[in-house]
Tab-separated table of C-alpha atoms in Angstrom:
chain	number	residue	atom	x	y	z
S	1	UNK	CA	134.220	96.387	180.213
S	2	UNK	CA	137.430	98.437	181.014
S	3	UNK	CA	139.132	100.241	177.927
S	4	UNK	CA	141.895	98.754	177.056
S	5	UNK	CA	145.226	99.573	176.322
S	6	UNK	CA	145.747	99.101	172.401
S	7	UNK	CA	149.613	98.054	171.165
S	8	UNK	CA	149.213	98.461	167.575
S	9	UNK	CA	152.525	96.359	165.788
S	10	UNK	CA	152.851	97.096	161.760
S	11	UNK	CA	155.751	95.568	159.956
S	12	UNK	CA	156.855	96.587	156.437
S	13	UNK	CA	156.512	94.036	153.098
S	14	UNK	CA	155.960	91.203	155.451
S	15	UNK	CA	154.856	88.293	153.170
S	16	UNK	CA	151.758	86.577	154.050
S	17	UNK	CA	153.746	82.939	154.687
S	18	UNK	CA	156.856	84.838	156.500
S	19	UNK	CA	155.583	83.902	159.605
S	20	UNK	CA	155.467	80.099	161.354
S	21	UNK	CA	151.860	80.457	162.011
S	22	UNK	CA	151.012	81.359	158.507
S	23	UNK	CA	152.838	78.147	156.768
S	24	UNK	CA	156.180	79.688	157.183
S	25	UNK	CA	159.151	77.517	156.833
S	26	UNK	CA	161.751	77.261	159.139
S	27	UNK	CA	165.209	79.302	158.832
S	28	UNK	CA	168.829	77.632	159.109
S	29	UNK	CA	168.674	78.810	162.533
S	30	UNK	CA	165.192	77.413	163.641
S	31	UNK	CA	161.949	79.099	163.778
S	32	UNK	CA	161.387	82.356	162.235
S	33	UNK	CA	158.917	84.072	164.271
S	34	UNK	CA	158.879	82.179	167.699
S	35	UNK	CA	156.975	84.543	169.432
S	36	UNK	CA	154.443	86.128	166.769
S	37	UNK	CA	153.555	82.157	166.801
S	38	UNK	CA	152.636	81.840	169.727
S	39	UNK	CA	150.586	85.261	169.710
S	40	UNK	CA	148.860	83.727	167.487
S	41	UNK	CA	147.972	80.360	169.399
S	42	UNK	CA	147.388	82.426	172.700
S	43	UNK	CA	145.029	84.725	170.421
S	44	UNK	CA	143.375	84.976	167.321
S	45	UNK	CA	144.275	84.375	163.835
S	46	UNK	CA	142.684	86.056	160.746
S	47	UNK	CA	143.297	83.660	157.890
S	48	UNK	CA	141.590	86.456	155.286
S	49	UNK	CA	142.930	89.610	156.686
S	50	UNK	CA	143.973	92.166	153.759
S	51	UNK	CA	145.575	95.282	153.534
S	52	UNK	CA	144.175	98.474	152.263
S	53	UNK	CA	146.723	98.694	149.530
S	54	UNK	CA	149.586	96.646	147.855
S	55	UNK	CA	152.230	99.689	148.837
S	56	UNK	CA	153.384	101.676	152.188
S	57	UNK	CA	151.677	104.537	152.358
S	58	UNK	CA	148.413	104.575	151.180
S	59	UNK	CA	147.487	101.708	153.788
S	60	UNK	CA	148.683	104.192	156.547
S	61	UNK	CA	146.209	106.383	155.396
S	62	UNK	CA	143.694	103.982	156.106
S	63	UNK	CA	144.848	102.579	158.983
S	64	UNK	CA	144.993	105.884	160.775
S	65	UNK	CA	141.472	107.399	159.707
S	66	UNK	CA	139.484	104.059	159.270
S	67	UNK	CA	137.987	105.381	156.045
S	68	UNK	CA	139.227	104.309	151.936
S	69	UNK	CA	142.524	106.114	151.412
S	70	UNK	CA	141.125	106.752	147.948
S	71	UNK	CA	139.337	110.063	149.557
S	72	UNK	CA	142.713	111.526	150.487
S	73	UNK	CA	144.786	113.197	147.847
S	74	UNK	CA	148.033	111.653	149.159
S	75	UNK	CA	147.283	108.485	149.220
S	76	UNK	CA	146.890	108.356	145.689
S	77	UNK	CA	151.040	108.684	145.553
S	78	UNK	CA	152.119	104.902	145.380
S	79	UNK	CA	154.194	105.492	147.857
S	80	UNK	CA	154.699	109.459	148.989
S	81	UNK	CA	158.518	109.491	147.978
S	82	UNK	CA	160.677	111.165	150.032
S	83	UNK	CA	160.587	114.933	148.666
S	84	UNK	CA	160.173	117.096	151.378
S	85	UNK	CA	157.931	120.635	151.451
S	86	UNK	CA	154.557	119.665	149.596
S	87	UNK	CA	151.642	121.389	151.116
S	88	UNK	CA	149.520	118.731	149.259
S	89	UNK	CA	150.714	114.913	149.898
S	90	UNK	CA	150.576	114.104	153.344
S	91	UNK	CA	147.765	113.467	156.259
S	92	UNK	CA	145.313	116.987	156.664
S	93	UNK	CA	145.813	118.289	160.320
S	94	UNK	CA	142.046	118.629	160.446
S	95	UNK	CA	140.997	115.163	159.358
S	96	UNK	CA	140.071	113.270	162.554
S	97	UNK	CA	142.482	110.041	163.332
S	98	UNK	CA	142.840	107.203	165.507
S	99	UNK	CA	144.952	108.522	167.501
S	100	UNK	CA	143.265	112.095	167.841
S	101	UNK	CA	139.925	110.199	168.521
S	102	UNK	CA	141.399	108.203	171.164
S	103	UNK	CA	143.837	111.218	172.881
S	104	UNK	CA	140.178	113.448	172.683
S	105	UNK	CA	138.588	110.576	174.807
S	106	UNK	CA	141.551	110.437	177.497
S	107	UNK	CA	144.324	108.088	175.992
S	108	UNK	CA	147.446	109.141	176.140
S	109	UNK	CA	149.579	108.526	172.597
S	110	UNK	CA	152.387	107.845	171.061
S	111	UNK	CA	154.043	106.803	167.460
S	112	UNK	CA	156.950	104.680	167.285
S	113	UNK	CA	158.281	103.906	163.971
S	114	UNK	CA	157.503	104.495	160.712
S	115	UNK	CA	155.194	107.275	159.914
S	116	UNK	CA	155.608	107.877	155.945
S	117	UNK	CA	152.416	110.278	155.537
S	118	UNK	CA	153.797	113.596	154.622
S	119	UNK	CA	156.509	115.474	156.114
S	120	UNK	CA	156.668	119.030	158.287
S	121	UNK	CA	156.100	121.655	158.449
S	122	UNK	CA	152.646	120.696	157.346
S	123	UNK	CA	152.496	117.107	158.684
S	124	UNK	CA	153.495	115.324	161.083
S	125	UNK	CA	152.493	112.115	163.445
S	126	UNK	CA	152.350	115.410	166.167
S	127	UNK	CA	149.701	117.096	164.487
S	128	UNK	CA	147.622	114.078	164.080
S	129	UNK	CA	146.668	113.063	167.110
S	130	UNK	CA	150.144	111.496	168.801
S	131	UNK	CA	151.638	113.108	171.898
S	132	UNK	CA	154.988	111.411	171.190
S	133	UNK	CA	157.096	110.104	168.133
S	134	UNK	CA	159.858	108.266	167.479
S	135	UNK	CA	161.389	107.016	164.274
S	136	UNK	CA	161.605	107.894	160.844
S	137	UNK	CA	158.749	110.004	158.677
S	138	UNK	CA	160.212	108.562	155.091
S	139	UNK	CA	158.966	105.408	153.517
S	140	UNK	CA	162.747	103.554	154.368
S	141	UNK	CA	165.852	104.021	156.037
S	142	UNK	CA	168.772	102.540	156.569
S	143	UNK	CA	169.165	100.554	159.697
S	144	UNK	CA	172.375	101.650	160.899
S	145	UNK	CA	172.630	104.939	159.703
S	146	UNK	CA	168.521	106.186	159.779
S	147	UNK	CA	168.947	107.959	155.940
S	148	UNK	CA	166.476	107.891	153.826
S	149	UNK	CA	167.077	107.008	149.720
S	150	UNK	CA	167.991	110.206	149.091
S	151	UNK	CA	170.268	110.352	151.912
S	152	UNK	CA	168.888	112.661	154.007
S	153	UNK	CA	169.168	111.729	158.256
S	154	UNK	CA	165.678	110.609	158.773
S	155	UNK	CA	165.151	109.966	163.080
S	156	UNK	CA	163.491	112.070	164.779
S	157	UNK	CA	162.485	112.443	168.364
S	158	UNK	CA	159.173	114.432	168.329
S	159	UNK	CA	159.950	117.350	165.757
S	160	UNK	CA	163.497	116.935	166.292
S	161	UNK	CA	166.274	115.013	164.719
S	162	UNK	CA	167.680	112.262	166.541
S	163	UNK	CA	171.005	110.963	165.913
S	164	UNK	CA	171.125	107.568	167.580
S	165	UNK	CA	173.442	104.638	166.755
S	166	UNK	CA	172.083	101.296	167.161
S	167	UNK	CA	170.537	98.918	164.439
S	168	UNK	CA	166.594	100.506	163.992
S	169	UNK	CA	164.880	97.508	164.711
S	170	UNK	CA	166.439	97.251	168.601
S	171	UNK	CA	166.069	100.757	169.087
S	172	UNK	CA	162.303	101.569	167.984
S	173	UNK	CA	162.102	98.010	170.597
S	174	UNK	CA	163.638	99.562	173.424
S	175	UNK	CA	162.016	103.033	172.701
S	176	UNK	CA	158.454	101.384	172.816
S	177	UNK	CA	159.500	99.159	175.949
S	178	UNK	CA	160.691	102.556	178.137
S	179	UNK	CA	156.772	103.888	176.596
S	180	UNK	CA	155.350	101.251	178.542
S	181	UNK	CA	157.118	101.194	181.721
S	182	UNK	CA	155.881	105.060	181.682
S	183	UNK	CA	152.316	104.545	180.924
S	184	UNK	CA	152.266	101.691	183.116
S	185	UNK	CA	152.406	104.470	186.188
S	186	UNK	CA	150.106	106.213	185.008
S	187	UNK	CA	145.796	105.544	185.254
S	188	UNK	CA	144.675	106.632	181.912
S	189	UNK	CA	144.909	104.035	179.081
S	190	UNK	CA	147.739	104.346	175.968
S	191	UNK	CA	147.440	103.846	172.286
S	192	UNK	CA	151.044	102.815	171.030
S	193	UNK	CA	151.842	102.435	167.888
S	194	UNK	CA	154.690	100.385	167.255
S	195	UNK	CA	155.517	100.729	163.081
S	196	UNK	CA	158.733	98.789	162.784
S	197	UNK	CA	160.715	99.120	159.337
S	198	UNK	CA	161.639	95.655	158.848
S	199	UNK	CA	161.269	93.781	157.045
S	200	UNK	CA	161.662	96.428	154.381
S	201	UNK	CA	165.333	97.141	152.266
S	202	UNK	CA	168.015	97.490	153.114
S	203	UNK	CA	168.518	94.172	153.861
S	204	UNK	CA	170.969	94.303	157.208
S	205	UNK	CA	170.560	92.223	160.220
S	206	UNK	CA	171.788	93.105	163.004
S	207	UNK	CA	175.735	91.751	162.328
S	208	UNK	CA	175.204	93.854	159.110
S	209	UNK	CA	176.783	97.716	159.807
S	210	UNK	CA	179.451	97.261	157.348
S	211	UNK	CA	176.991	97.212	155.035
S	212	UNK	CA	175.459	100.397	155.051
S	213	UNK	CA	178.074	102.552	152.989
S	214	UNK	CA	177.668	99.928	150.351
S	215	UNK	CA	174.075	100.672	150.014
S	216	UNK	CA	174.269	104.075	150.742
S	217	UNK	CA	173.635	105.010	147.260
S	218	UNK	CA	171.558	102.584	146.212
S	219	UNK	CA	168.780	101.879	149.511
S	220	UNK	CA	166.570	99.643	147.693
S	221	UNK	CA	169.811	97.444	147.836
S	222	UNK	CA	169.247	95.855	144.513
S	223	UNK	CA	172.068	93.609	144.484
S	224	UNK	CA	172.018	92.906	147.877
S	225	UNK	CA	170.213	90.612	150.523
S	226	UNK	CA	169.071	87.161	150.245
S	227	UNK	CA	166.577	85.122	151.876
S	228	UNK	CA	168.655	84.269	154.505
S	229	UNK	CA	168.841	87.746	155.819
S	230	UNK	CA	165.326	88.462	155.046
S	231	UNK	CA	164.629	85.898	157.758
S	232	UNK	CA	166.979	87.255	160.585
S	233	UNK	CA	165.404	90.648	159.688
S	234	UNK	CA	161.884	88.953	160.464
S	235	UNK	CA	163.322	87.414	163.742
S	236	UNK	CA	164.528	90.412	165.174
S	237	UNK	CA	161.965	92.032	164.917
S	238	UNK	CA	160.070	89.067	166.520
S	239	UNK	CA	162.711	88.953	169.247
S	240	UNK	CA	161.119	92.865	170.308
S	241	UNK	CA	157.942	91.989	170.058
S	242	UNK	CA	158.812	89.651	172.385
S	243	UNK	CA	160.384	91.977	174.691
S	244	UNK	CA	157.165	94.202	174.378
S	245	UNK	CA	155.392	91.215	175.094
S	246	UNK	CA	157.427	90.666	178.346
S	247	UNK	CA	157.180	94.767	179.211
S	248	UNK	CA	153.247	94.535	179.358
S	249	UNK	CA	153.514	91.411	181.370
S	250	UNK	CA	156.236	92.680	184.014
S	251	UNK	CA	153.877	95.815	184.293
S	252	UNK	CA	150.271	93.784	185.360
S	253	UNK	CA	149.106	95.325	182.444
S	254	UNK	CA	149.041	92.290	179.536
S	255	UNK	CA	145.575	91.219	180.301
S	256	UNK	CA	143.666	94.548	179.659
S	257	UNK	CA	145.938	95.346	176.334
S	258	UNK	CA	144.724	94.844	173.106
S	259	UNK	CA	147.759	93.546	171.228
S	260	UNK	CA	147.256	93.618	167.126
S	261	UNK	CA	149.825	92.944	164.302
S	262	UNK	CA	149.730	92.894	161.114
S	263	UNK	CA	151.501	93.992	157.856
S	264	UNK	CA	151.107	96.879	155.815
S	265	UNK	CA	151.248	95.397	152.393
S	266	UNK	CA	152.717	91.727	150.897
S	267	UNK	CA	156.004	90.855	150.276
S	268	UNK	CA	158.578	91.720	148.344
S	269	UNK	CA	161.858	90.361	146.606
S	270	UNK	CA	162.648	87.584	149.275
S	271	UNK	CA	158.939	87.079	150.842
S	272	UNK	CA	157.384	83.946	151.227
S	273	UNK	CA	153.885	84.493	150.411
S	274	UNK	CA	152.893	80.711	149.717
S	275	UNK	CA	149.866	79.966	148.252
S	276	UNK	CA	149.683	83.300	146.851
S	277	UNK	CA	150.596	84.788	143.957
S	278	UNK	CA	151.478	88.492	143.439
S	279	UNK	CA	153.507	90.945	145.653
S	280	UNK	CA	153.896	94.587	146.988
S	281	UNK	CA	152.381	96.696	144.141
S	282	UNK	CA	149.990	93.929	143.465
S	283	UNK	CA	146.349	93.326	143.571
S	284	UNK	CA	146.690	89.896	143.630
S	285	UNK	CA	146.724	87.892	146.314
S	286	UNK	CA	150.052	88.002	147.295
S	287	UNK	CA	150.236	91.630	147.465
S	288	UNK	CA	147.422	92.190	149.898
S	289	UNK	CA	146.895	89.348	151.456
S	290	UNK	CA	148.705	89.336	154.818
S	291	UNK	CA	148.988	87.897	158.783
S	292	UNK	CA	146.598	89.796	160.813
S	293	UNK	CA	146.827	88.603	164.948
S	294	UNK	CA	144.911	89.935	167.654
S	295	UNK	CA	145.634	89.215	171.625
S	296	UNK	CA	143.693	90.395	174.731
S	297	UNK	CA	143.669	87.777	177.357
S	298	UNK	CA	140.218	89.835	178.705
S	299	UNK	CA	138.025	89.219	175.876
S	300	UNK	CA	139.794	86.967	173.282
S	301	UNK	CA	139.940	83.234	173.849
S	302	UNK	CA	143.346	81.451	173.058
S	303	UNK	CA	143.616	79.263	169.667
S	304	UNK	CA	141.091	80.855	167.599
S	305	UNK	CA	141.125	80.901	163.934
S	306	UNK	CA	138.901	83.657	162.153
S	307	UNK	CA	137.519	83.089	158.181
S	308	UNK	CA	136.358	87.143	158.451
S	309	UNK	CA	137.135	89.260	155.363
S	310	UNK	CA	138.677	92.216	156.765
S	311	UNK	CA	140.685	95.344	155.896
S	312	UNK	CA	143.403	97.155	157.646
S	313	UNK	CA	140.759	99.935	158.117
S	314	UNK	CA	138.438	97.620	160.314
S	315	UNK	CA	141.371	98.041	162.915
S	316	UNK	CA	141.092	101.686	163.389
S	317	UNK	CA	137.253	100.992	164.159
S	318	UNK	CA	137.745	97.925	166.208
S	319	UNK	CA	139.835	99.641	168.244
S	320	UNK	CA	137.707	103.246	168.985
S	321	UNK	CA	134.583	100.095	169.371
S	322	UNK	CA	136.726	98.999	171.809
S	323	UNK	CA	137.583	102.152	173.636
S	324	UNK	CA	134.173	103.645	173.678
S	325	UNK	CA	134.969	106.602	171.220
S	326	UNK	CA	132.655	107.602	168.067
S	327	UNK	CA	133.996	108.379	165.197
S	328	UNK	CA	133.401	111.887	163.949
S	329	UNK	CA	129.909	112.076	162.359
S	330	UNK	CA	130.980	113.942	159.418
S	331	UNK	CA	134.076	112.060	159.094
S	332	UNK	CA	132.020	108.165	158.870
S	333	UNK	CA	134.104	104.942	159.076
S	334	UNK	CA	134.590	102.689	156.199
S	335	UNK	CA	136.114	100.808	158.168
S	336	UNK	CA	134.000	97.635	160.234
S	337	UNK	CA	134.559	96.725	163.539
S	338	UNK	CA	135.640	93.302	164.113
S	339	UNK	CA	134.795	93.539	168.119
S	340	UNK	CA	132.100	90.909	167.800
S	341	UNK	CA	134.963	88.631	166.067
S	342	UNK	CA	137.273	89.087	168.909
S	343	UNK	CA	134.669	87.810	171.220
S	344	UNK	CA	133.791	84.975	169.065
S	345	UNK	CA	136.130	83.310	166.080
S	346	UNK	CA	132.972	82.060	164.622
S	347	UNK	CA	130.941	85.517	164.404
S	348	UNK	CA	131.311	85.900	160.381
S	349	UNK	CA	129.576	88.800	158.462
S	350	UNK	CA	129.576	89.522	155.149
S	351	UNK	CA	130.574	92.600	153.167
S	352	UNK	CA	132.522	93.535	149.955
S	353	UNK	CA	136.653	94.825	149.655
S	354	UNK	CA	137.277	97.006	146.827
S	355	UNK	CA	140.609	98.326	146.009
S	356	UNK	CA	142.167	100.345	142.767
S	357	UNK	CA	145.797	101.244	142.181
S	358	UNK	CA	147.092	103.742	139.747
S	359	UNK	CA	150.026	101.112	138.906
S	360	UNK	CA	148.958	98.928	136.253
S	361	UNK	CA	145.324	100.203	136.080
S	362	UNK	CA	144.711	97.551	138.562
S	363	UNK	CA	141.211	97.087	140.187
S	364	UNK	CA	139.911	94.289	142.308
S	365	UNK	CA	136.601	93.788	144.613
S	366	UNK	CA	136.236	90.459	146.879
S	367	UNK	CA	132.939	89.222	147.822
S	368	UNK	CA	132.124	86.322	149.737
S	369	UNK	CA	134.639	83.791	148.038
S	370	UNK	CA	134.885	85.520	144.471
S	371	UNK	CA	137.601	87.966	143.458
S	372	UNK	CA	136.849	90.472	140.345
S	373	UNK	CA	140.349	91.940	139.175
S	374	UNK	CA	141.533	93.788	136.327
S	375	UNK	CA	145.231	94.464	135.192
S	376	UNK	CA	146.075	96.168	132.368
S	377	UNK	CA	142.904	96.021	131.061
S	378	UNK	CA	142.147	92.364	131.351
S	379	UNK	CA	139.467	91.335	133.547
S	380	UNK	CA	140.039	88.034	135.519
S	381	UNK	CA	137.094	86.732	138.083
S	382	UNK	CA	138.625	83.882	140.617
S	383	UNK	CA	136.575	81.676	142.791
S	384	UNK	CA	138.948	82.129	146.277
S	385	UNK	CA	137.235	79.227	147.883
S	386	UNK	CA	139.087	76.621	145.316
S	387	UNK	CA	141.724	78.930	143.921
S	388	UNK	CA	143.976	81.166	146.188
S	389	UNK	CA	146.452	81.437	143.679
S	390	UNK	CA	144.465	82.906	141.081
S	391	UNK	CA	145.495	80.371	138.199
S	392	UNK	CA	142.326	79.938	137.114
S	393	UNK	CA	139.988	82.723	135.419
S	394	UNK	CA	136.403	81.876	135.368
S	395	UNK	CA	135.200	84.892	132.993
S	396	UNK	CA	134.969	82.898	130.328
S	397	UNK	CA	132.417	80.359	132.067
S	398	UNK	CA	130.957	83.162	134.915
S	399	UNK	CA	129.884	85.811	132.510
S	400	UNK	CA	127.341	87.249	134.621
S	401	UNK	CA	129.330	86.887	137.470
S	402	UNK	CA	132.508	89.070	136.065
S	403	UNK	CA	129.578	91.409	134.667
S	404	UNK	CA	127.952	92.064	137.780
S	405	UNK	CA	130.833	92.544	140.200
S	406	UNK	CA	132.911	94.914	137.988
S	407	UNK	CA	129.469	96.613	137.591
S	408	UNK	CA	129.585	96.594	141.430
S	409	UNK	CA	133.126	98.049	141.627
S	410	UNK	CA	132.200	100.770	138.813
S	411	UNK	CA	129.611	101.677	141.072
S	412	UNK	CA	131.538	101.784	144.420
S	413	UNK	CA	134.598	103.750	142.642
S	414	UNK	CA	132.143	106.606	141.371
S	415	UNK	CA	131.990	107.030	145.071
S	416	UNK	CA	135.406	108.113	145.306
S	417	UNK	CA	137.429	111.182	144.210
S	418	UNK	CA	139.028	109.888	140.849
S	419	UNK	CA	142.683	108.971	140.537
S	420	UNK	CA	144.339	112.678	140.016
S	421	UNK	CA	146.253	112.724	136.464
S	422	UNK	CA	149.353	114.263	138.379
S	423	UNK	CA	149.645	110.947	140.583
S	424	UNK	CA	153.036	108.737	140.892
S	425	UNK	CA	153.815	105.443	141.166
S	426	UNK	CA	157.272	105.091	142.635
S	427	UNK	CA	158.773	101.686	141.810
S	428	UNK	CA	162.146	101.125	143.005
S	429	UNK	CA	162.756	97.905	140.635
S	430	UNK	CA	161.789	96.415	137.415
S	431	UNK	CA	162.231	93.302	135.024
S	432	UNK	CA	165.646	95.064	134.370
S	433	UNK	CA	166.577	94.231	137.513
S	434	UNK	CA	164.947	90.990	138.128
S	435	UNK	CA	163.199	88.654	135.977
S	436	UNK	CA	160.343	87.855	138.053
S	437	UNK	CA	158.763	89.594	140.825
């Protein structure tokens, strides 16, 4: 089989129900996410697709090494905020990627969009395996004016700043469309990944500019937005991938590209995440819980619908499966690749998620249909196959149950470097500021 080309598409906070597909309701101005819809029907839909974490960047961390980002010392900062010069909390140089996996075997690479894993001079999406970058390297920006929440100019072009003036959805769009075109001429295969910022705060659409110096101040816009803008945010960004879409068709090259997207971590304030409970920052549900597509007219048949439990890590190793490329042997994959389910919706294996958070003491493991979580120190155990919301707590009547699968977890999370005492959790919000997340 030829290796494909891999488009990689990550939004920000996007809410498991945000899109059409997903049970998403329809905006004032029609459908939300025309063409992420019909991704979906031409390709293959994960119904039980989870992220590695309920925040930003410790699911990078996974998606770009395929392995727990529990083994990395900065991805136990919920998120990395945006203080510049540690030595400490970003991506290693030396610890293989994705990317550097994939450039080593003869693709060529590139970042566009959000990188949020450390910033130079010690890290940087250049050092880890991407030949070109584009966008921001903080956690979130403004879309008009590209500062970051403490107000520092945050585009940059390679190692660079970039001062560009158009709304940062349409430009990370156009910068990954002129990426194609280029590769396109070229015979060696491209990894691109596309990390758009929306549909993360501010919340500014695209008639929005005016906005900015109001929430210059204040980025997580806390008495701003509403879910009306949250939705045009969503659709613009679905109106690019639609343009990408249209690049890798105009270029002959759509049937031999892998095309994935998916979310790094649930909603937040105006999210739809129906049935779920729980948002970004949360183990529940609702927090990891999110759309996971996958589209390559080669290998993937149109319309198929996928039970697999899956992490964002399986990506990383579908995709080197799917290129050909080992991952380095003292460097092993947690991640699982889903190859086998792209050739066949029904292929289903089984195999346990764990995740922890310093937030909340939170813990959680999912096997098969039954969910073991623990928030400030109370242990819940739901049976996902009747319950998706989590409303009702079988510990009391599956004693052994809760007993052996926080055992398991226990077990799984003496595998891991513990939480480090000097870790932060960075929350933007609280009940002051809302009385229900």
């Amino acid at each position: 089989m030829k290796r494909p080309n891999i488009v990689f598409i990550v939004a920000d906070d996007l809410g498991y129900a945000d899109l059409g597909c997903y049970g998403g309701r329809d905006a004032e101005f029609g459908p939300v996410s025309p063409v992420l819809d019909g991704l979906a029907a031409r390709g293959l839909k994960f119904t039980q697709g989870y992220s590695n974490s309920p925040v930003c960047s410790p699911t990078r961390f996974a998606m770009i090494t395929g392995r727990y980002q529990y083994r990395l010392r900065g991805a136990a900062e919920e998120p990395i905020r945006s203080d510049r010069g540690s030595t400490t909390l970003g991506l290693p140089p030396e610890h293989p990627t994705l990317p550097s996996l994939l450039k080593d075997s003869g693709y060529r690479t590139a970042l566009i969009g959000k990188w949020h894993l450390g910033y130079p001079p010690h890290f940087g999406p250049l050092k880890s395996g991407y030949e070109e970058f584009f966008g921001p390297l903080s956690g979130g920006v403004d879309y008009f004016t590209h500062c970051d929440s403490r107000g520092n100019h945050d585009l940059w072009h390679g190692e660079e700043e970039r001062h560009e003036e158009r709304y940062l959805t349409d430009l990370l769009t156009e910068r990954a469309i002129d990426y194609l075109d280029r590769m396109a001429a070229q015979d060696a295969p491209f990894f691109l990944s596309l990390h758009y910022t929306a549909p993360h705060w501010p919340w500014e659409t695209r008639e929005d500019e005016g906005r900015a110096p109001q929430v210059k101040d204040n980025l997580f816009d806390l008495s701003g937005g509403n879910i009306h803008t949250y939705r045009r945010m969503v659709h613009h960004m679905d109106e690019g991938i639609g343009r990408i879409m249209s690049a890798l068709e105009r270029n002959g090259i759509d049937q031999d590209t892998l095309v994935v997207f998916t979310s790094d971590n649930g909603g937040e304030r105006f999210s739809d995440s129906w049935p779920l409970v729980g948002g970004k920052m949360d183990l529940t549900e609702g927090g990891i819980r999110v759309p996971w597509i996958a589209h390559w007219p080669a290998l993937i048949a149109p319309g198929g619908v996928s039970r697999q439990h899956c992490l964002t890590m399986d990506w990383s190793a579908t995709m080197l499966d799917a290129a050909g490329v080992a991952a380095d042997p003292a460097y092993a994959l947690d991640g699982v690749s889903l190859l086998p389910v792209l050739r066949d919706a029904g292929h289903h294996f089984q195999r346990p998620m764990y995740w922890r958070m310093n937030h909340r003491g939170q813990q959680a493991l999912r096997e098969g249909d039954w969910k073991y979580l623990r928030v400030d120190g109370n242990d819940y155990l739901f049976d996902l196959s009747a319950d998706e919301r989590e409303r009702a707590n079988k510990a009391r009547v599956e004693p052994e149950r809760l007993l052996r699968l926080r055992a398991a977890w226990e077990a799984w999370n003496a595998t891991m470097p513990p939480i480090p005492a000097d870790a932060t959790v960075s929350l933007g919000y609280s009940v002051k500021d809302m009385p229900q997340r």
